[in-house]
């Protein structure tokens, strides 16, 4: 349910592949994602995406009830993505919800298809967000808009997300992966130490 393509050019593509369940995440899927992100420290660039019409609905409902909602695996995953030395692009094939937002926030760049929505109803469910998520969200959209999403429970459209700075581009579905690869092209062509150096300077 998690596919990892280790391209010969150094571009790794990690794909959430459980479209019949809106790519909702089980504990096993989340651990596989974390392991893939940790292994991808060797990649030159990483594209994170999903299959179907939803990027991820967050935690699988049954798994969440069993404790996944407060699992340290979420933070382990986002920490590994944030630590990637090369460029990371989250190519959102659809709506992003709940704890799955953490992995997108940890990426360097986010692009999304038209019609994608963004929401993180953690407070309504009685949980705190993962520790790094509010800070990363506020760094992108500002504190007030972060509260609008986390405390106001608002669903943000792709157009609003673009205006807020939550995503960098809106891309048609058939061009999504191609655009992500194009964004990664210069990083793949550069010396790894130069790419990592520039990434560090932008932090």
PDB file of C-alpha atoms in Angstrom, residues 18-25 54 57-58 60:
ATOM      1  CA  UNK A  18      -4.813   2.619  -0.932  1.00  0.00           C
ATOM      2  CA  UNK A  19      -7.308   4.505  -3.101  1.00  0.00           C
ATOM      3  CA  UNK A  20     -10.303   2.396  -2.079  1.00  0.00           C
ATOM      4  CA  UNK A  21      -9.874   3.763   1.474  1.00  0.00           C
ATOM      5  CA  UNK A  22      -8.982   7.345   0.467  1.00  0.00           C
ATOM      6  CA  UNK A  23      -5.330   6.500   1.212  1.00  0.00           C
ATOM      7  CA  UNK A  24      -6.108   6.484   4.931  1.00  0.00           C
ATOM      8  CA  UNK A  25      -3.109   5.275   6.871  1.00  0.00           C
ATOM      9  CA  UNK A  54      -7.590  11.773  -2.382  1.00  0.00           C
ATOM     10  CA  UNK A  57      -7.714  11.136   4.635  1.00  0.00           C
ATOM     11  CA  UNK A  58      -5.262  10.817   7.529  1.00  0.00           C
ATOM     12  CA  UNK A  60      -7.560   4.945   9.181  1.00  0.00           C
TER      13      UNK A  60
END
